[in-house]
mmCIF file of C-alpha atoms in Angstrom:
data_model
loop_
_atom_site.group_PDB
_atom_site.id
_atom_site.type_symbol
_atom_site.label_atom_id
_atom_site.label_comp_id
_atom_site.label_asym_id
_atom_site.label_seq_id
_atom_site.Cartn_x
_atom_site.Cartn_y
_atom_site.Cartn_z
ATOM 1 C CA MET A 1 106.831 101.275 111.969
ATOM 2 C CA GLU A 2 105.747 99.251 115.023
ATOM 3 C CA SER A 3 102.087 100.292 114.874
ATOM 4 C CA SER A 4 101.704 99.268 111.233
ATOM 5 C CA HIS A 5 103.287 95.918 112.060
ATOM 6 C CA VAL A 6 100.903 95.468 114.980
ATOM 7 C CA SER A 7 97.959 96.436 112.735
ATOM 8 C CA ALA A 8 99.015 93.863 110.131
ATOM 9 C CA LEU A 9 99.288 91.184 112.823
ATOM 10 C CA GLN A 10 95.874 92.124 114.219
ATOM 11 C CA MET A 11 94.338 91.844 110.742
ATOM 12 C CA LYS A 12 95.935 88.402 110.305
ATOM 13 C CA HIS A 13 94.615 87.401 113.743
ATOM 14 C CA ALA A 14 91.080 88.520 112.807
ATOM 15 C CA GLY A 15 91.282 86.665 109.492
ATOM 16 C CA ILE A 16 92.299 83.431 111.197
ATOM 17 C CA GLU A 17 89.489 83.896 113.734
ATOM 18 C CA ARG A 18 87.024 84.206 110.826
ATOM 19 C CA ARG A 19 88.384 81.052 109.181
ATOM 20 C CA ILE A 20 88.000 79.131 112.470
ATOM 21 C CA ALA A 21 84.397 80.342 112.773
ATOM 22 C CA GLU A 22 83.672 79.316 109.155
ATOM 23 C CA GLU A 23 85.175 75.865 109.691
ATOM 24 C CA MET A 24 83.243 75.343 112.914
ATOM 25 C CA SER A 25 79.963 76.320 111.253
ATOM 26 C CA ARG A 26 80.325 73.497 108.700
ATOM 27 C CA PRO A 27 78.306 70.304 109.284
ATOM 28 C CA LEU A 28 81.502 68.279 109.786
ATOM 29 C CA PRO A 29 84.257 70.658 110.894
ATOM 30 C CA ASP A 30 87.812 69.444 110.299
ATOM 31 C CA GLN A 31 89.380 69.390 113.775
ATOM 32 C CA THR A 32 92.917 69.203 112.329
ATOM 33 C CA THR A 33 92.346 72.422 110.382
ATOM 34 C CA ILE A 34 90.844 74.119 113.410
ATOM 35 C CA GLN A 35 93.790 73.095 115.626
ATOM 36 C CA ALA A 36 96.310 74.383 113.048
ATOM 37 C CA LEU A 37 94.459 77.696 112.743
ATOM 38 C CA LYS A 38 94.279 78.071 116.541
ATOM 39 C CA LYS A 39 98.036 77.486 116.832
ATOM 40 C CA ARG A 40 98.739 80.140 114.169
ATOM 41 C CA LYS A 41 96.352 82.546 115.948
ATOM 42 C CA LEU A 42 98.150 81.972 119.244
ATOM 43 C CA ARG A 43 101.583 82.586 117.681
ATOM 44 C CA ILE A 44 100.350 85.882 116.223
ATOM 45 C CA LYS A 45 98.845 86.875 119.585
ATOM 46 C CA GLU A 46 102.182 86.160 121.309
ATOM 47 C CA GLU A 47 104.059 88.172 118.689
ATOM 48 C CA ILE A 48 101.710 91.132 119.252
ATOM 49 C CA ALA A 49 102.301 90.863 123.014
ATOM 50 C CA HIS A 50 106.086 91.005 122.534
ATOM 51 C CA ILE A 51 105.941 94.248 120.563
#
């Protein structure tokens, strides 16, 4: 059970990382969006660390 939950969180983390990279590659990246995505990524990372 735990490993599948960790895998799901890692996939979410990777997806958010991709979205941040996409946003930053735009000519005018939206800093608000990037900050929100980074916060979500950090929360997921913390949740993975607690498991």
